[in-house]
Coordinates of C-alpha atoms and ligand atoms in Angstrom, one line a residue:
Chain P
M1085 CA 132.3 109.1 132.3
G1086 CA 128.6 109.5 131.5
M1087 CA 126.9 112.5 129.9
T1088 CA 124.2 114.9 130.9
I1089 CA 120.9 115.2 129.0
T1090 CA 122.2 118.6 127.5
E1091 CA 125.4 116.9 126.3
K1092 CA 123.5 114.0 124.8
I1093 CA 121.2 116.2 122.8
I1094 CA 124.1 118.3 121.5
A1095 CA 126.1 115.2 120.7
A1096 CA 123.1 113.6 118.7
H1097 CA 122.8 116.9 116.7
A1098 CA 126.5 117.2 116.1
G1099 CA 126.8 113.5 114.7
K1100 CA 129.1 112.6 117.6
D1101 CA 129.2 109.9 120.1
R1102 CA 130.2 112.4 123.0
V1103 CA 130.7 115.9 123.6
V1104 CA 132.5 117.6 126.6
P1105 CA 131.9 120.9 128.2
G1106 CA 133.8 123.8 126.6
E1107 CA 133.9 121.9 123.2
L1108 CA 132.7 123.9 120.2
V1109 CA 130.6 122.0 118.0
E1110 CA 128.5 122.6 114.8
V1111 CA 124.9 121.1 115.1
T1112 CA 121.9 120.6 113.0
V1113 CA 118.8 122.6 114.3
D1114 CA 115.3 121.2 114.5
V1115 CA 113.4 124.4 115.1
M1116 CA 114.5 128.0 114.4
L1117 CA 112.3 130.7 115.8
A1118 CA 112.0 134.5 115.7
N1119 CA 109.4 137.1 116.7
D1120 CA 108.3 140.5 115.3
I1121 CA 111.1 142.2 117.1
T1122 CA 113.9 139.9 116.1
A1123 CA 112.8 138.5 112.7
P1124 CA 112.9 141.8 110.9
L1125 CA 116.7 142.2 111.7
S1126 CA 117.3 138.6 110.3
I1127 CA 115.2 139.1 107.3
K1128 CA 116.8 142.5 106.3
E1129 CA 120.1 141.0 106.8
L1130 CA 119.5 138.2 104.2
E1131 CA 117.7 140.6 101.7
K1132 CA 120.5 143.1 101.9
R1133 CA 122.9 140.5 100.8
G1134 CA 120.7 138.9 98.3
I1135 CA 120.7 135.5 99.9
A1136 CA 117.7 133.5 99.0
T1137 CA 118.7 130.1 100.2
I1138 CA 116.7 128.7 103.0
A1139 CA 117.7 125.2 104.3
D1140 CA 114.2 124.1 105.5
P1141 CA 111.2 126.2 105.7
E1142 CA 109.4 123.6 107.7
K1143 CA 111.9 124.2 110.6
I1144 CA 111.4 127.9 110.7
V1145 CA 108.6 129.4 113.1
L1146 CA 107.8 133.1 112.9
V1147 CA 105.5 134.5 115.7
A1148 CA 104.2 138.1 115.7
D1149 CA 103.5 138.2 119.4
H1150 CA 105.6 141.2 120.8
N1151 CA 104.0 144.5 119.4
T1152 CA 100.7 143.0 118.1
P1153 CA 97.9 143.7 117.3
A1154 CA 100.1 146.4 115.5
R1155 CA 101.1 149.1 118.1
D1156 CA 102.1 151.7 115.4
I1157 CA 103.0 151.9 111.8
S1158 CA 106.7 150.6 112.2
S1159 CA 105.3 147.5 114.2
A1160 CA 102.9 146.9 111.4
E1161 CA 105.6 147.1 108.9
N1162 CA 107.7 144.7 110.7
V1163 CA 104.8 142.0 110.6
K1164 CA 104.2 142.8 107.0
L1165 CA 107.9 142.1 106.3
M1166 CA 107.6 138.6 108.2
R1167 CA 104.4 137.8 106.3
E1168 CA 105.9 138.5 102.9
F1169 CA 109.2 136.6 103.8
A1170 CA 107.1 133.6 105.0
K1171 CA 105.2 133.7 101.7
K1172 CA 108.1 134.0 99.5
H1173 CA 109.8 131.0 101.2
G1174 CA 106.9 128.8 101.9
I1175 CA 107.2 129.1 105.6
R1176 CA 103.9 127.5 107.1
H1177 CA 104.5 128.2 110.6
F1178 CA 104.0 132.0 110.5
F1179 CA 101.5 133.2 113.1
E1180 CA 99.6 136.5 113.2
G1181 CA 96.1 137.7 114.0
G1182 CA 93.8 135.2 115.6
E1183 CA 96.5 132.5 115.4
V1184 CA 99.0 134.4 117.7
G1185 CA 99.9 133.4 121.1
I1186 CA 103.1 134.2 122.9
E1187 CA 105.7 132.1 121.1
H1188 CA 106.8 130.0 124.1
V1189 CA 103.3 129.1 125.0
L1190 CA 102.2 128.5 121.4
L1191 CA 105.2 126.2 120.1
P1192 CA 104.8 123.4 122.6
E1193 CA 101.0 123.5 122.5
L1194 CA 101.0 123.0 118.8
G1195 CA 103.5 120.3 119.1
L1196 CA 106.0 122.1 117.1
V1197 CA 108.8 121.3 119.7
V1198 CA 109.1 117.7 121.0
P1199 CA 111.6 116.1 123.4
G1200 CA 115.0 115.5 122.2
D1201 CA 114.9 118.6 119.8
L1202 CA 117.7 121.2 119.4
V1203 CA 115.9 124.6 119.3
I1204 CA 117.3 127.9 118.6
G1205 CA 115.2 131.1 118.9
A1206 CA 116.0 134.8 118.5
D1207 CA 114.3 135.3 121.9
S1208 CA 116.1 134.7 125.2
H1209 CA 113.1 132.8 126.7
T1210 CA 113.5 130.1 124.0
C1211 CA 114.9 128.1 127.0
T1212 CA 111.3 127.4 128.0
Y1213 CA 111.2 124.2 125.8
G1214 CA 113.7 122.7 128.1
A1215 CA 110.7 121.7 130.1
L1216 CA 109.9 119.3 127.4
G1217 CA 113.4 117.6 127.5
A1218 CA 114.6 119.6 124.5
F1219 CA 117.8 121.5 124.2
A1220 CA 116.6 125.1 123.6
T1221 CA 118.5 128.2 123.8
G1222 CA 118.2 132.0 122.8
M1223 CA 120.4 133.7 120.3
G1224 CA 120.3 136.9 118.3
S1225 CA 119.0 137.7 114.9
T1226 CA 122.2 137.3 112.9
D1227 CA 122.6 133.9 114.4
L1228 CA 119.1 133.0 113.3
A1229 CA 119.5 134.4 109.8
A1230 CA 122.7 132.2 109.5
S1231 CA 120.7 129.0 110.7
W1232 CA 117.9 129.6 108.4
V1233 CA 120.5 129.5 105.5
L1234 CA 122.6 126.8 106.7
G1235 CA 120.2 124.7 108.7
R1236 CA 123.0 124.5 111.4
T1237 CA 124.5 126.6 114.0
W1238 CA 127.5 126.6 116.2
L1239 CA 127.5 126.1 120.1
R1240 CA 129.9 125.8 123.0
V1241 CA 128.9 122.8 125.0
P1242 CA 127.8 124.1 128.5
E1243 CA 128.8 122.9 131.9
S1244 CA 125.8 121.5 133.7
L1245 CA 124.4 122.5 137.2
K1246 CA 122.0 120.1 138.8
F1247 CA 119.2 121.2 141.1
V1248 CA 117.7 118.4 143.0
L1249 CA 114.3 119.4 144.7
S1250 CA 112.6 117.3 147.2
G1251 CA 110.4 117.9 150.3
E1252 CA 106.7 119.1 150.6
R1253 CA 105.6 122.2 148.9
R1254 CA 103.7 124.7 151.1
P1255 CA 100.3 126.2 150.0
F1256 CA 100.6 128.7 147.2
V1257 CA 104.2 127.8 146.3
T1258 CA 104.3 127.2 142.7
G1259 CA 106.9 126.5 140.1
K1260 CA 107.4 130.3 139.8
D1261 CA 108.4 130.4 143.4
L1262 CA 110.8 127.5 143.1
I1263 CA 112.6 129.1 140.2
L1264 CA 112.7 132.6 141.8
F1265 CA 114.0 131.1 145.1
I1266 CA 116.9 129.4 143.1
I1267 CA 117.6 132.6 141.2
G1268 CA 117.7 134.3 144.6
Q1269 CA 120.1 131.8 145.8
I1270 CA 122.5 131.7 142.9
G1271 CA 122.1 135.3 141.4
V1272 CA 121.5 136.6 138.0
D1273 CA 124.8 135.3 136.7
G1274 CA 125.0 132.1 138.8
A1275 CA 124.5 129.9 135.9
R1276 CA 126.1 131.9 133.3
Y1277 CA 126.9 129.8 130.1
C1278 CA 125.8 126.7 131.9
A1279 CA 122.9 124.3 131.7
M1280 CA 120.5 124.0 134.6
E1281 CA 119.0 120.7 135.0
F1282 CA 116.1 120.3 137.4
E1283 CA 115.2 116.9 138.9
G1284 CA 114.0 115.2 142.1
P1285 CA 110.5 114.2 143.4
V1286 CA 109.2 117.8 143.5
I1287 CA 110.0 118.3 139.8
Q1288 CA 108.4 114.9 138.9
S1289 CA 105.3 116.1 140.7
L1290 CA 105.0 119.4 138.7
S1291 CA 102.5 119.7 135.8
M1292 CA 103.9 120.7 132.4
D1293 CA 102.7 124.3 132.9
E1294 CA 104.8 124.7 136.1
R1295 CA 107.7 123.0 134.4
F1296 CA 107.5 125.5 131.6
T1297 CA 107.6 128.3 134.1
M1298 CA 110.7 126.9 135.7
A1299 CA 112.7 126.4 132.5
N1300 CA 111.5 129.8 131.2
M1301 CA 113.4 131.7 133.8
A1302 CA 116.7 129.7 133.5
I1303 CA 117.9 132.6 131.4
E1304 CA 117.3 134.9 134.4
A1305 CA 120.2 133.2 136.1
G1306 CA 122.3 133.6 133.0
A1307 CA 121.8 130.0 131.9
K1308 CA 122.2 128.9 128.2
N1309 CA 119.4 126.5 128.8
G1310 CA 117.1 124.9 131.5
I1311 CA 116.2 121.2 131.2
I1312 CA 113.9 118.5 132.6
A1313 CA 114.3 115.0 131.5
P1314 CA 111.1 113.7 129.9
D1315 CA 108.8 111.5 131.9
D1316 CA 105.2 110.3 131.6
T1317 CA 103.8 113.7 132.3
T1318 CA 105.9 115.1 129.3
L1319 CA 104.8 112.3 127.1
A1320 CA 101.2 112.7 128.0
Y1321 CA 101.4 116.4 127.1
V1322 CA 103.3 115.8 123.9
R1323 CA 100.8 113.1 122.8
A1324 CA 97.8 115.4 123.5
T1325 CA 99.1 117.9 121.0
G1326 CA 98.7 115.4 118.3
T1327 CA 102.1 116.2 116.8
S1328 CA 103.3 114.2 113.9
R1329 CA 107.0 114.6 115.1
T1330 CA 108.7 111.9 117.0
P1331 CA 110.1 112.5 120.5
R1332 CA 113.6 111.4 121.3
L1333 CA 114.1 110.7 125.0
F1334 CA 117.2 111.5 126.7
S1335 CA 118.3 111.6 130.3
S1336 CA 121.4 112.2 132.3
D1337 CA 123.7 109.3 133.1
P1338 CA 124.2 108.6 136.9
D1339 CA 128.0 109.1 136.4
A1340 CA 127.7 112.4 134.2
E1341 CA 129.9 115.3 135.3
W1342 CA 128.3 118.3 137.1
K1343 CA 129.8 121.5 137.7
E1344 CA 127.6 122.0 140.9
I1345 CA 125.0 120.2 142.5
H1346 CA 122.4 121.9 144.6
T1347 CA 120.1 119.9 146.9
I1348 CA 117.0 122.0 147.8
D1349 CA 114.5 121.1 150.5
V1350 CA 111.4 123.0 149.3
S1351 CA 109.5 122.6 152.6
S1352 CA 110.8 125.8 154.0
I1353 CA 110.2 127.9 150.6
E1354 CA 107.4 130.6 151.0
P1355 CA 105.8 132.3 148.0
Q1356 CA 108.4 134.6 146.6
V1357 CA 108.5 138.4 145.6
A1358 CA 111.3 139.6 143.4
F1359 CA 111.9 143.2 144.2
P1360 CA 113.1 145.8 141.6
H1361 CA 115.3 145.8 139.7
L1362 CA 116.6 142.2 139.5
P1363 CA 114.8 138.8 139.4
S1364 CA 117.4 137.7 142.2
N1365 CA 116.2 140.3 144.7
T1366 CA 113.8 137.7 146.1
R1367 CA 112.0 137.8 149.6
S1368 CA 109.2 135.8 151.1
V1369 CA 105.8 137.4 150.7
Y1370 CA 105.3 137.0 154.4
A1371 CA 108.5 139.1 155.1
I1372 CA 107.8 142.3 153.1
P1373 CA 106.5 145.7 154.1
K1374 CA 103.3 147.0 152.6
I1375 CA 103.8 147.7 148.9
E1376 CA 101.1 149.6 147.4
I1377 CA 100.6 148.7 143.7
D1378 CA 98.9 150.5 140.7
Q1379 CA 98.9 147.6 138.2
V1380 CA 98.8 143.8 138.2
V1381 CA 99.8 141.8 135.1
I1382 CA 98.9 138.1 134.9
G1383 CA 100.2 136.4 131.9
S1384 CA 103.5 136.1 129.7
C1385 CA 105.5 133.1 128.6
T1386 CA 106.2 132.6 132.3
N1387 CA 102.7 132.4 133.7
G1388 CA 100.3 132.8 130.9
R1389 CA 99.0 129.2 130.7
I1390 CA 95.7 127.6 131.7
E1391 CA 96.8 126.6 135.1
D1392 CA 98.2 130.0 135.9
L1393 CA 94.7 131.5 134.9
R1394 CA 92.9 128.8 137.1
M1395 CA 95.3 129.9 140.2
A1396 CA 94.4 133.7 139.6
A1397 CA 90.5 132.6 139.2
S1398 CA 90.6 130.6 142.4
V1399 CA 91.6 134.0 144.3
L1400 CA 89.4 136.2 142.3
R1401 CA 86.2 134.3 142.3
G1402 CA 83.5 136.5 144.1
R1403 CA 86.0 139.2 144.8
K1404 CA 86.6 142.6 143.3
V1405 CA 89.8 144.3 142.0
R1406 CA 90.6 147.2 144.5
K1407 CA 89.5 150.5 143.2
G1408 CA 92.5 152.3 141.6
V1409 CA 94.3 149.1 140.7
R1410 CA 94.4 147.9 137.1
L1411 CA 94.4 144.2 136.7
L1412 CA 95.4 143.1 133.2
I1413 CA 95.1 139.4 132.2
F1414 CA 96.9 138.1 129.1
P1415 CA 96.1 134.6 128.1
G1416 CA 99.1 133.0 126.6
S1417 CA 97.5 131.8 123.4
P1418 CA 94.2 131.5 121.8
K1419 CA 93.7 127.9 123.1
V1420 CA 94.3 129.2 126.7
L1421 CA 91.9 131.9 126.2
K1422 CA 89.2 129.5 124.7
Q1423 CA 89.8 127.1 127.5
A1424 CA 89.5 129.8 130.2
E1425 CA 86.2 130.8 128.5
E1426 CA 84.9 127.3 128.6
E1427 CA 85.8 126.9 132.3
G1428 CA 84.1 130.1 133.3
L1429 CA 87.4 131.7 134.3
I1430 CA 86.9 134.9 132.0
K1431 CA 83.5 135.5 133.6
I1432 CA 85.3 135.4 137.0
F1433 CA 88.0 137.9 135.8
L1434 CA 85.3 140.2 134.2
E1435 CA 83.1 140.2 137.3
A1436 CA 86.3 141.0 139.4
G1437 CA 86.9 144.0 137.1
A1438 CA 89.8 142.7 135.2
V1439 CA 90.9 143.9 131.7
I1440 CA 91.1 140.9 129.3
A1441 CA 93.8 141.5 126.7
P1442 CA 94.5 139.6 123.5
P1443 CA 97.1 136.8 123.6
S1444 CA 100.4 138.5 123.2
C1445 CA 103.4 139.7 125.2
G1446 CA 101.5 142.8 126.2
P1447 CA 103.3 145.1 128.7
C1448 CA 105.8 142.4 129.7
L1449 CA 108.5 144.3 127.9
G1450 CA 107.1 147.9 128.2
G1451 CA 106.2 148.3 124.6
H1452 CA 102.5 148.2 124.4
L1453 CA 99.0 147.6 126.2
G1454 CA 99.7 148.4 129.7
V1455 CA 102.8 150.5 130.1
L1456 CA 103.6 152.0 133.4
A1457 CA 103.8 155.8 134.2
S1458 CA 106.6 157.4 136.3
G1459 CA 106.7 156.1 139.8
E1460 CA 103.9 153.5 139.1
R1461 CA 104.2 150.1 140.8
C1462 CA 103.2 146.7 139.3
A1463 CA 102.9 143.3 140.7
S1464 CA 103.5 141.0 137.7
T1465 CA 103.8 137.2 136.8
T1466 CA 106.1 138.0 134.2
N1467 CA 110.0 137.3 134.4
R1468 CA 111.9 140.5 134.3
N1469 CA 111.9 143.5 136.7
F1470 CA 114.9 145.5 135.2
I1471 CA 114.8 149.3 135.3
G1472 CA 112.2 150.6 132.9
R1473 CA 111.2 147.1 131.9
M1474 CA 107.4 147.9 131.9
G1475 CA 107.6 151.5 131.1
H1476 CA 109.0 154.7 132.7
E1477 CA 112.5 154.4 134.3
T1478 CA 111.0 155.2 137.8
S1479 CA 108.3 152.6 137.6
E1480 CA 108.8 149.3 139.5
V1481 CA 108.0 145.8 138.8
Y1482 CA 107.6 143.0 141.5
L1483 CA 107.7 139.4 140.1
V1484 CA 105.2 137.0 141.8
N1485 CA 103.2 134.0 141.0
P1486 CA 99.5 134.2 140.0
Y1487 CA 98.0 133.5 143.3
I1488 CA 100.0 136.5 144.7
A1489 CA 99.3 138.7 141.7
A1490 CA 95.5 138.0 142.1
S1491 CA 95.6 138.7 145.8
S1492 CA 97.4 141.8 145.3
A1493 CA 94.9 143.1 142.8
V1494 CA 92.1 142.5 145.4
A1495 CA 94.1 144.1 148.3
G1496 CA 95.9 147.0 146.5
Y1497 CA 99.1 146.0 148.0
I1498 CA 101.3 142.9 147.6
T1499 CA 99.8 140.1 149.7
S1500 CA 99.0 136.4 149.6
P1501 CA 95.5 134.6 149.3
E1502 CA 95.2 133.6 153.0
R1503 CA 95.8 137.3 154.2
L1504 CA 92.9 138.6 152.2
Chain N
M1256 CA 144.3 149.9 117.3
I1257 CA 141.2 151.4 119.1
R1258 CA 141.7 154.4 121.3
G1259 CA 139.4 156.5 123.4
K1260 CA 138.1 157.7 126.6
A1261 CA 136.5 155.3 129.1
V1262 CA 132.8 155.7 130.2
V1263 CA 132.2 153.3 133.1
F1264 CA 129.2 151.3 134.3
G1265 CA 128.6 148.7 137.1
D1266 CA 127.6 145.1 137.1
N1267 CA 124.5 143.3 135.4
V1268 CA 123.9 146.2 132.7
D1269 CA 120.9 144.7 131.1
T1270 CA 119.5 144.9 127.5
D1271 CA 116.4 146.7 128.6
V1272 CA 118.6 149.6 129.9
I1273 CA 121.0 149.5 127.0
I1274 CA 117.9 150.0 124.6
P1275 CA 114.4 150.0 126.1
A1276 CA 111.9 147.9 124.3
R1277 CA 109.8 151.0 123.1
Y1278 CA 112.6 151.6 120.5
L1279 CA 112.8 148.1 119.2
T1280 CA 110.5 148.8 116.2
S1281 CA 113.6 150.3 114.5
T1282 CA 116.5 148.2 113.2
D1283 CA 118.6 151.3 112.1
P1284 CA 121.8 151.5 114.4
E1285 CA 122.0 155.3 114.2
E1286 CA 118.3 155.6 115.3
L1287 CA 118.7 153.0 118.0
G1288 CA 122.0 154.7 119.1
K1289 CA 120.1 158.0 120.0
H1290 CA 118.5 156.1 122.8
C1291 CA 121.5 154.0 123.8
M1292 CA 121.8 153.4 127.6
E1293 CA 118.7 155.7 128.2
G1294 CA 117.5 153.4 131.0
L1295 CA 120.6 154.3 133.1
D1296 CA 121.7 157.7 131.7
P1297 CA 119.4 159.5 129.4
H1298 CA 122.3 161.8 128.4
F1299 CA 124.6 158.9 127.5
P1300 CA 124.9 159.9 123.8
Q1301 CA 126.4 163.2 125.0
R1302 CA 129.1 161.5 127.0
I1303 CA 130.2 159.8 123.7
T1304 CA 132.8 160.9 121.2
P1305 CA 131.9 158.7 118.3
G1306 CA 134.8 156.4 117.4
A1307 CA 136.8 157.5 120.4
T1308 CA 134.8 156.1 123.4
I1309 CA 135.3 152.7 125.1
L1310 CA 132.7 151.4 127.4
V1311 CA 133.8 149.7 130.5
A1312 CA 131.6 147.6 132.7
G1313 CA 131.5 145.0 135.6
K1314 CA 130.2 141.4 135.4
N1315 CA 127.3 139.9 133.3
F1316 CA 127.2 142.9 130.9
G1317 CA 124.3 142.6 128.3
C1318 CA 122.1 140.1 130.4
G1319 CA 118.5 139.8 129.6
S1320 CA 117.0 139.7 126.2
S1321 CA 118.4 138.4 123.0
R1322 CA 117.8 141.8 121.2
E1323 CA 120.5 142.4 118.7
H1324 CA 119.4 146.1 118.9
A1325 CA 121.6 146.3 122.2
P1326 CA 125.0 145.9 120.5
L1327 CA 123.6 147.7 117.4
A1328 CA 122.6 150.6 119.6
L1329 CA 126.2 150.7 121.1
K1330 CA 127.8 150.6 117.7
G1331 CA 125.3 153.1 116.3
C1332 CA 125.9 155.8 118.9
G1333 CA 129.7 155.5 118.3
V1334 CA 131.0 153.2 121.1
S1335 CA 134.2 151.6 119.8
A1336 CA 134.6 148.7 122.0
V1337 CA 133.2 147.2 125.3
V1338 CA 135.4 145.9 128.0
A1339 CA 133.7 144.2 130.7
A1340 CA 134.5 141.8 133.6
S1341 CA 132.2 139.2 132.0
F1342 CA 129.4 139.2 129.3
A1343 CA 126.1 137.5 129.3
R1344 CA 126.2 134.8 126.6
I1345 CA 123.6 135.9 124.1
F1346 CA 125.1 139.6 124.1
F1347 CA 128.5 138.1 123.5
R1348 CA 127.4 136.1 120.5
N1349 CA 125.4 139.1 119.1
A1350 CA 128.4 141.5 119.6
I1351 CA 130.8 139.2 117.7
N1352 CA 128.2 138.5 115.0
I1353 CA 127.7 142.0 114.1
G1354 CA 131.2 143.2 114.5
L1355 CA 131.2 145.1 117.8
P1356 CA 134.6 144.7 119.4
I1357 CA 134.3 143.1 122.9
L1358 CA 137.0 142.2 125.4
E1359 CA 136.7 140.3 128.7
S1360 CA 139.0 141.0 131.5
E1361 CA 138.1 141.5 135.3
E1362 CA 141.4 143.3 135.9
A1363 CA 140.7 145.8 133.2
A1364 CA 137.2 146.3 134.4
R1365 CA 138.7 147.1 137.8
G1366 CA 141.5 149.1 136.7
I1367 CA 139.8 151.6 134.5
R1368 CA 138.1 154.8 135.8
E1369 CA 135.7 157.1 134.1
G1370 CA 137.6 159.4 131.7
D1371 CA 140.8 157.4 131.6
T1372 CA 142.3 157.2 128.1
V1373 CA 142.4 153.5 127.0
S1374 CA 144.0 151.9 123.9
I1375 CA 143.2 148.4 122.7
D1376 CA 145.1 146.1 120.4
L1377 CA 142.4 143.8 119.4
A1378 CA 144.6 141.1 117.7
R1379 CA 146.7 140.7 120.7
G1380 CA 143.9 141.2 123.4
E1381 CA 146.0 144.0 125.0
I1382 CA 144.1 146.7 126.9
R1383 CA 146.2 149.7 128.0
N1384 CA 145.2 152.3 130.4
E1385 CA 147.3 155.2 129.1
T1386 CA 146.3 157.4 132.2
T1387 CA 147.8 155.1 134.6
G1388 CA 150.2 153.2 132.4
E1389 CA 148.7 149.8 133.4
I1390 CA 148.3 146.9 130.8
F1391 CA 145.6 144.3 130.9
W1392 CA 145.1 141.1 128.8
A1393 CA 141.8 140.0 127.6
R1394 CA 140.9 136.3 127.5
P1395 CA 141.7 135.2 124.1
F1396 CA 138.9 134.0 121.8
P1397 CA 138.8 130.5 120.3
P1398 CA 140.1 130.2 116.6
F1399 CA 136.5 129.8 115.3
L1400 CA 135.3 133.1 116.8
Q1401 CA 138.6 134.7 115.5
E1402 CA 137.5 133.8 112.1
I1403 CA 134.0 135.3 112.5
I1404 CA 135.7 138.6 113.8
A1405 CA 138.3 138.5 111.1
A1406 CA 135.5 138.2 108.5
G1407 CA 133.8 141.2 110.0
G1408 CA 130.8 139.3 111.3
L1409 CA 129.0 136.0 110.9
M1410 CA 127.0 136.9 107.8
N1411 CA 130.2 137.6 105.8
L1412 CA 131.3 134.0 106.4
V1413 CA 127.7 132.7 105.7
E1414 CA 127.5 134.7 102.5
K1415 CA 130.8 133.2 101.3
R1416 CA 129.6 129.7 102.2
V1417 CA 126.4 130.0 100.0
K1418 CA 127.8 132.1 97.2
G1419 CA 131.1 130.2 97.0
Ligands
SF4_2514 S1 106.0 137.3 127.4 FE1 107.6 138.9 127.8 S2 109.4 137.5 128.2 FE2 108.1 136.2 127.2 S3 108.5 136.4 125.0 FE3 106.9 138.1 125.3 S4 108.2 139.8 125.9 FE4 109.5 138.1 126.1

């Protein structure tokens, strides 16, 4: 019996020839990530106990991306705590100020994660790095604190679900629509505790940016990780980062064991809109009533990369944001922002009447920079539309791709580019 | 033995409703506890008798973000244990790591109503609905997790390992 890519990466980090689903293993970890919401808990836990042992500072990454630039005094204190901790332990990969991007945009871009890695992060969207052919999963602050000390963590080897995507994509159907469609099919716990592996001709044709979008939302189906086997597209991306780390290429054996195999013909998939308050409440954009909106957010670890901004700009070029609608654009990283500037996208956004916000999580989690008032509606390229996610409990978030988000900002209600 | 009145919620209770992001700048369980479940019921803390309330929920409890502030808020406002049909995996780890007792049982999640008196024997995984007399059994934890639970959380184990 063969193994899946997920099982192979876990086995390699557990010092074993093979592992099987359900097995509990202890693994070495290549990258251990936390942000300004989760790191303070980890740091306080260690300091309270007087533990000053850190296994390997090179493997720790700390990104102050959530409540930054500091939203209030306590957010500022949290970043200060991270800064001092990084200094004390010689942690080089601490990002704040002008170096900050959203962690899951930043780490791949800087070559801090490479194929074959085992990554844990105190952030649920750590699963994003699966797009590189790494095993990456979210945990909590205590798990991270323990891994910083031990350099290891424990895992239950997940069962794997395989999604094979083939067919021709329709216009304006992106990686976001494919993953929303899948979540709509299997539900928000459809992949609970499992690995989601994506493959097939459609996946091979996707750019890295769209692959990141898909792996990013695996957690929205409850998955432990999402993963795509590395290919030439992956390697070209990794090489371009100039990383000094060496990729390790794994892929699933033909006789690996799958808990489920889903074969999906994408030809009939239309751009998706996930209605409040679950990412699985998906409908075709062509089959929805008129939903007027107050705000549009383009950005996040799901859709804050350069291609996402290009999609939005292709719609906004020469058009204006409807009066009464706020369009907020959050480039995912300083590099994305710089490139958008060089390509003239920022000018298009400004002329359309958008607000350009600093690279950060922004209003994605309702903390800061664009929070919704009671009853307000937002079309957003983010990944969650839970009750109160972006502000008041009675506000509503509709999850869409960047084309739909941009079109909706122009129309004032949720719509697609060809209907403008 | 844990004993208390049940407060009941449905499926897919996510971490954004357990503790909304605007409160995440705090790491203090008591402070977090004041806003626990605010997304679903702003008066939740008043429904709680600290040390004598058991939260019962449907499937996929704790889905969404990795914020450990969620189990901390539940602990901080005085919830003694959570019984659910199933848990989202990050929440599951977090609860065990910080020592919030959790039990997984579909039958119990179905068989307990708001206000029922429930008693739990954690070591045996026994959940008793004293109001109806029904008894349910939680899925047992693997020995490794039992070790973390017995140590009172993951960091106690880690501390032993580094300090010898
Ligand atoms: S962009 Fe949103 S989902 Fe992504 S890491 Fe930030 S808060 Fe979390």
